[in-house]
């Protein structure tokens, strides 16, 4: 019973400006913040804070020790993150104007230079009780999904950032596809007809989430908890990490949806991504207050 996560590790550089620069223009930022990001790292933090044994697989540059330390502080096993001398750690340059409009540049760096041989070696230790998480920000997705499926493990793929060719290639090895509403629309129009997976996890922002079991046709719906949103970045990753951890701990679908929805609701009340993902104690207290 462990969660393995082949995922991106990014440094988010956030610059606050009055307005976004025009081409050729230089502007000084008013404020700068640096944080842990990447869909992969966020999902690992969420799964670990949810209480699951979580092993991150991926790659970073040789420096940036604080990034791995922060993952470790959240309870993530980072021994499967390779440190590459010839690559920089993945990062995002995020420009935010006064109205929270943004322009973002992402450099994948080491996230796209993961050794597939190392992945296969690591994943050979998976058991049928384990879960592999994947998103579309690293290389090696198909090799990893195949290796996990061969071991009989549950494979959960976040089709994000959405790419039709990527999801098509990995889908034969996937049990659960996780998507937000926009990604689900792109998938349904790109792959009409039956999908070769067991279930679809579809999140709809403030509208809630649903799980469609494709083997029984059963649909589980989970409304969102009412909160005042501050920053919705990372809501989906918090949801997916918590959902996977709950299933790993033996929860049923309805229970996993409720826990994940509470965790994501708490996340959107806080600024930031990886660092803003709530702990299990915080989520349990939030749920207890709802039913009180
Ligand atoms: N405004 C909100 N209020 C409460 N919960 C929210 C809100 N926005 C997102 N969530 C929670 O986060 C989940 C994922 O959000 P969503 O926007 O669908 O994903 P993504 O971050 O991938 O775009 C939702 O299903 C919901 O549980
Ligand atoms: Mg969204």
Coordinates of C-alpha atoms and ligand atoms in Angstrom, one line a residue:
X1 CA 0.0 0.0 0.0
X2 CA 2.0 2.9 -1.3
X3 CA 1.6 5.7 -3.8
X4 CA 4.3 6.0 -6.4
X5 CA 4.3 9.2 -8.4
X6 CA 6.2 9.8 -11.6
X7 CA 5.8 13.6 -11.7
X8 CA 7.3 17.0 -12.3
X9 CA 9.1 19.0 -9.7
X10 CA 9.1 22.7 -10.4
X11 CA 10.2 25.9 -8.8
X12 CA 7.5 28.6 -9.2
X13 CA 8.9 32.1 -9.5
X14 CA 6.0 34.5 -9.0
X15 CA 6.5 38.2 -10.0
X16 CA 3.8 40.8 -9.0
X17 CA 3.5 43.7 -11.5
X18 CA 1.1 46.5 -12.0
X19 CA 0.5 45.2 -15.5
X20 CA 2.0 42.6 -17.8
X21 CA 5.0 43.8 -20.0
X22 CA 4.5 44.4 -23.7
X23 CA 7.0 42.8 -26.2
X24 CA 10.4 44.6 -26.0
X25 CA 9.5 46.3 -22.7
X26 CA 11.3 46.0 -19.4
X27 CA 9.3 46.3 -16.1
X28 CA 10.5 46.1 -12.5
X29 CA 8.4 43.7 -10.3
X30 CA 6.9 45.0 -7.1
X31 CA 7.1 41.7 -5.3
X32 CA 8.6 38.3 -5.8
X33 CA 7.8 35.0 -4.3
X34 CA 9.3 31.5 -4.8
X35 CA 7.6 28.3 -4.1
X36 CA 7.3 24.6 -4.7
X37 CA 5.3 23.7 -7.8
X38 CA 4.8 21.3 -10.6
X39 CA 1.7 19.1 -10.9
X40 CA 3.8 16.0 -9.9
X41 CA 5.2 17.6 -6.7
X42 CA 1.8 19.0 -5.8
X43 CA 0.2 15.6 -6.0
X44 CA 3.0 13.9 -4.0
X45 CA 2.6 16.5 -1.3
X46 CA -1.2 16.0 -1.2
X47 CA -0.9 12.2 -1.1
X48 CA 1.7 12.3 1.7
X49 CA -0.2 14.9 3.7
X50 CA -3.2 12.7 3.3
X51 CA -1.3 10.1 5.1
X52 CA -0.2 7.7 2.3
X53 CA 3.3 6.3 2.0
X54 CA 4.4 8.4 -1.0
X55 CA 7.4 7.8 -3.2
X56 CA 8.2 10.5 -5.8
X57 CA 9.9 9.5 -9.0
X58 CA 11.4 12.1 -11.3
X59 CA 14.4 14.3 -11.8
X60 CA 15.8 17.7 -10.8
X61 CA 19.0 19.7 -11.5
X62 CA 22.0 19.2 -9.2
X63 CA 21.3 22.2 -6.9
X64 CA 18.0 23.5 -5.4
X65 CA 18.4 21.3 -2.3
X66 CA 15.5 23.2 -0.6
X67 CA 13.0 21.8 -3.1
X68 CA 13.7 18.2 -2.3
X69 CA 13.9 19.1 1.4
X70 CA 10.5 20.7 1.3
X71 CA 9.0 17.6 -0.4
X72 CA 10.7 15.5 2.3
X73 CA 9.3 17.7 5.1
X74 CA 5.8 17.0 3.7
X75 CA 6.5 13.3 4.2
X76 CA 7.4 12.4 0.6
X77 CA 10.2 9.8 -0.1
X78 CA 12.5 11.6 -2.4
X79 CA 15.1 8.8 -3.0
X80 CA 13.6 8.2 -6.4
X81 CA 14.3 11.8 -7.6
X82 CA 17.5 11.7 -9.7
X83 CA 19.8 14.7 -9.5
X84 CA 21.1 15.5 -13.1
X85 CA 24.3 17.5 -13.7
X86 CA 23.4 18.5 -17.2
X87 CA 19.8 19.7 -16.6
X88 CA 18.2 22.5 -14.6
X89 CA 15.3 21.9 -12.2
X90 CA 12.0 22.5 -14.0
X91 CA 10.6 26.0 -13.3
X92 CA 7.8 28.3 -14.0
X93 CA 8.1 32.1 -14.5
X94 CA 4.7 33.5 -13.4
X95 CA 3.8 37.1 -14.1
X96 CA 0.8 38.4 -12.2
X97 CA -0.8 41.8 -12.8
X98 CA -3.1 43.8 -10.4
X99 CA -6.2 41.9 -11.6
X100 CA -4.5 38.5 -11.1
X101 CA -4.2 38.1 -14.9
X102 CA -1.1 36.0 -15.6
X103 CA 1.5 35.2 -18.2
X104 CA 3.4 32.0 -17.6
X105 CA 6.6 30.4 -19.1
X106 CA 7.4 26.9 -18.1
X107 CA 10.8 25.3 -18.6
X108 CA 10.5 21.5 -18.1
X109 CA 14.3 21.0 -17.7
X110 CA 15.0 17.8 -15.8
X111 CA 11.3 16.8 -15.7
X112 CA 11.7 15.7 -19.4
X113 CA 15.0 14.0 -18.9
X114 CA 14.0 11.2 -16.5
X115 CA 15.8 7.9 -17.1
X116 CA 13.3 5.3 -18.3
X117 CA 15.6 2.5 -17.3
X118 CA 15.7 3.8 -13.7
X119 CA 11.8 4.1 -13.8
X120 CA 11.4 0.5 -14.8
X121 CA 13.9 -0.7 -12.2
X122 CA 12.1 1.3 -9.4
X123 CA 8.6 0.2 -10.5
X124 CA 9.5 -3.5 -10.6
X125 CA 9.1 -3.2 -6.8
X126 CA 5.4 -2.2 -7.0
X127 CA 2.8 -4.6 -5.7
X128 CA -0.9 -5.0 -6.7
X129 CA -1.9 -3.0 -3.6
X130 CA 0.1 0.0 -4.8
X131 CA -1.0 3.0 -6.9
X132 CA 1.0 4.9 -9.6
X133 CA 0.1 8.5 -10.2
X134 CA 1.1 10.2 -13.5
X135 CA 0.6 13.6 -15.1
X136 CA 1.7 15.0 -18.5
X137 CA 4.7 17.0 -17.3
X138 CA 7.5 14.3 -17.5
X139 CA 8.8 11.9 -20.1
X140 CA 8.5 8.2 -19.5
X141 CA 4.7 8.1 -18.9
X142 CA 4.0 5.1 -21.1
X143 CA 6.9 3.0 -19.8
X144 CA 6.0 3.7 -16.2
X145 CA 2.3 3.1 -16.7
X146 CA 3.0 -0.2 -18.5
X147 CA 5.5 -1.3 -15.8
X148 CA 3.0 -0.5 -13.0
X149 CA 0.1 -2.2 -14.8
X150 CA 2.2 -5.3 -15.3
X151 CA 2.7 -5.5 -11.5
X152 CA -1.1 -5.3 -11.1
X153 CA -1.0 -1.8 -9.5
X154 CA -3.7 0.8 -9.9
X155 CA -2.6 3.5 -12.4
X156 CA -4.2 7.0 -12.1
X157 CA -3.4 9.4 -14.9
X158 CA -4.0 13.2 -14.8
X159 CA -4.5 14.2 -18.4
X160 CA -3.0 17.6 -17.7
X161 CA -1.6 19.7 -19.3
X162 CA -4.0 18.1 -21.8
X163 CA -2.4 16.5 -24.9
X164 CA -4.5 14.1 -27.0
X165 CA -1.5 12.1 -28.2
X166 CA -0.1 11.7 -24.7
X167 CA -3.4 10.5 -23.2
X168 CA -4.0 8.2 -26.1
X169 CA -0.6 6.6 -25.7
X170 CA -0.9 6.0 -21.9
X171 CA -4.6 5.1 -21.7
X172 CA -4.3 1.3 -22.4
X173 CA -2.3 1.0 -19.1
X174 CA -4.6 3.3 -17.0
X175 CA -7.3 2.4 -14.5
X176 CA -8.6 5.9 -13.7
X177 CA -8.3 9.1 -15.8
X178 CA -8.4 12.3 -13.8
X179 CA -9.4 15.5 -15.5
X180 CA -11.0 18.9 -14.9
X181 CA -14.0 19.9 -17.0
X182 CA -12.1 21.4 -19.8
X183 CA -9.7 18.5 -20.1
X184 CA -12.7 16.1 -20.1
X185 CA -14.3 18.0 -22.9
X186 CA -11.1 17.8 -25.0
X187 CA -10.8 14.0 -24.3
X188 CA -14.5 13.3 -25.2
X189 CA -14.2 15.2 -28.5
X190 CA -10.8 13.7 -29.3
X191 CA -11.7 10.1 -28.4
X192 CA -15.3 9.6 -29.2
X193 CA -16.9 6.3 -27.9
X194 CA -15.9 3.9 -25.2
X195 CA -12.7 4.7 -23.2
X196 CA -10.5 1.6 -22.2
X197 CA -10.3 2.6 -18.5
X198 CA -12.2 1.6 -15.4
X199 CA -13.2 5.0 -14.3
X200 CA -13.2 8.8 -14.9
X201 CA -12.6 11.3 -12.1
X202 CA -13.9 14.7 -13.4
X203 CA -13.6 17.8 -11.3
X204 CA -15.7 20.9 -12.0
X205 CA -14.2 23.7 -9.9
X206 CA -16.8 25.2 -7.5
X207 CA -19.5 23.0 -9.1
X208 CA -18.0 19.9 -7.5
X209 CA -16.7 16.6 -8.8
X210 CA -17.9 13.2 -10.0
X211 CA -16.5 9.7 -10.5
X212 CA -17.9 7.6 -13.3
X213 CA -17.4 3.9 -13.0
X214 CA -17.2 2.7 -16.6
X215 CA -17.6 -1.0 -15.7
X216 CA -20.9 -0.6 -13.8
X217 CA -22.1 2.7 -15.2
X218 CA -22.5 4.1 -11.7
X219 CA -21.9 7.8 -11.2
X220 CA -20.8 9.2 -7.8
X221 CA -21.3 13.0 -7.4
X222 CA -19.6 15.2 -4.8
X223 CA -20.7 18.8 -4.4
X224 CA -18.0 21.4 -3.6
X225 CA -17.7 22.7 0.0
X226 CA -18.6 26.4 0.2
X227 CA -15.5 28.5 0.8
X228 CA -14.2 32.0 -0.2
X229 CA -11.6 31.2 -2.8
X230 CA -8.2 33.1 -2.7
X231 CA -6.2 31.1 -5.2
X232 CA -7.5 28.0 -7.1
X233 CA -4.0 27.0 -8.4
X234 CA -3.3 23.4 -7.5
X235 CA -6.9 22.6 -6.5
X236 CA -7.1 19.7 -9.0
X237 CA -3.7 18.3 -7.9
X238 CA -4.8 18.5 -4.2
X239 CA -8.0 16.7 -5.2
X240 CA -6.2 13.9 -7.1
X241 CA -3.5 13.3 -4.5
X242 CA -6.0 13.1 -1.7
X243 CA -8.4 10.9 -3.8
X244 CA -5.5 8.4 -4.6
X245 CA -4.4 8.4 -0.9
X246 CA -7.9 7.7 0.3
X247 CA -8.3 4.7 -2.1
X248 CA -4.9 3.5 -1.1
X249 CA -6.0 3.6 2.6
X250 CA -9.1 1.5 1.7
X251 CA -11.8 4.2 1.4
X252 CA -14.7 3.6 -1.0
X253 CA -15.3 6.0 -3.9
X254 CA -17.8 8.2 -2.1
X255 CA -15.5 8.5 1.0
X256 CA -12.5 9.3 -1.3
X257 CA -14.5 12.0 -3.1
X258 CA -15.6 13.7 0.1
X259 CA -12.1 13.7 1.6
X260 CA -10.6 15.1 -1.6
X261 CA -13.2 17.7 -2.0
X262 CA -12.6 19.0 1.5
X263 CA -8.8 19.1 1.0
X264 CA -9.2 21.0 -2.3
X265 CA -11.7 23.4 -0.7
X266 CA -9.2 24.2 2.0
X267 CA -6.4 24.6 -0.6
X268 CA -8.4 27.3 -2.5
X269 CA -8.7 29.4 0.6
X270 CA -4.9 29.8 0.6
X271 CA -2.4 31.4 -1.7
X272 CA 0.3 29.2 -3.3
X273 CA 0.4 25.6 -4.6
X274 CA 2.6 22.8 -3.0
X275 CA 3.1 24.7 0.2
X276 CA -0.6 25.5 0.6
X277 CA -1.9 22.0 0.5
X278 CA -3.6 21.1 3.8
X279 CA -2.6 18.4 6.1
X280 CA -4.9 15.4 7.0
X281 CA -5.5 16.9 10.5
X282 CA -6.6 20.2 8.9
X283 CA -8.9 18.3 6.5
X284 CA -10.4 16.1 9.2
X285 CA -11.1 19.2 11.4
X286 CA -12.7 21.0 8.4
X287 CA -15.0 17.9 7.8
X288 CA -15.8 17.7 11.5
X289 CA -16.9 21.4 11.5
X290 CA -19.1 20.7 8.4
X291 CA -21.1 18.0 10.1
X292 CA -21.3 19.7 13.5
Ligands
LIG1 N1 -14.1 27.8 -5.7 C1 -14.1 26.6 -5.1 N2 -14.7 26.3 -4.0 C2 -14.7 25.1 -3.4 N3 -14.0 24.0 -3.9 C3 -13.3 24.3 -5.1 C4 -13.3 25.5 -5.7 N4 -12.5 25.5 -6.8 C5 -12.1 24.2 -6.9 N5 -12.5 23.5 -5.8 C6 -12.3 22.1 -5.5 O1 -11.1 21.6 -6.3 C7 -11.5 20.6 -7.2 C8 -10.6 20.8 -8.4 O2 -10.8 22.0 -9.0 P1 -10.8 22.2 -10.6 O3 -10.8 23.6 -10.9 O4 -11.9 21.3 -11.2 O5 -9.4 21.5 -11.0 P2 -8.1 22.1 -11.7 O6 -7.3 22.8 -10.6 O7 -7.4 20.9 -12.3 O8 -8.6 23.1 -12.8 C9 -13.0 20.8 -7.4 O9 -13.6 19.6 -7.8 C10 -13.4 21.2 -6.0 O10 -13.6 20.1 -5.2
LIG2 MG1 -9.9 24.8 -12.7

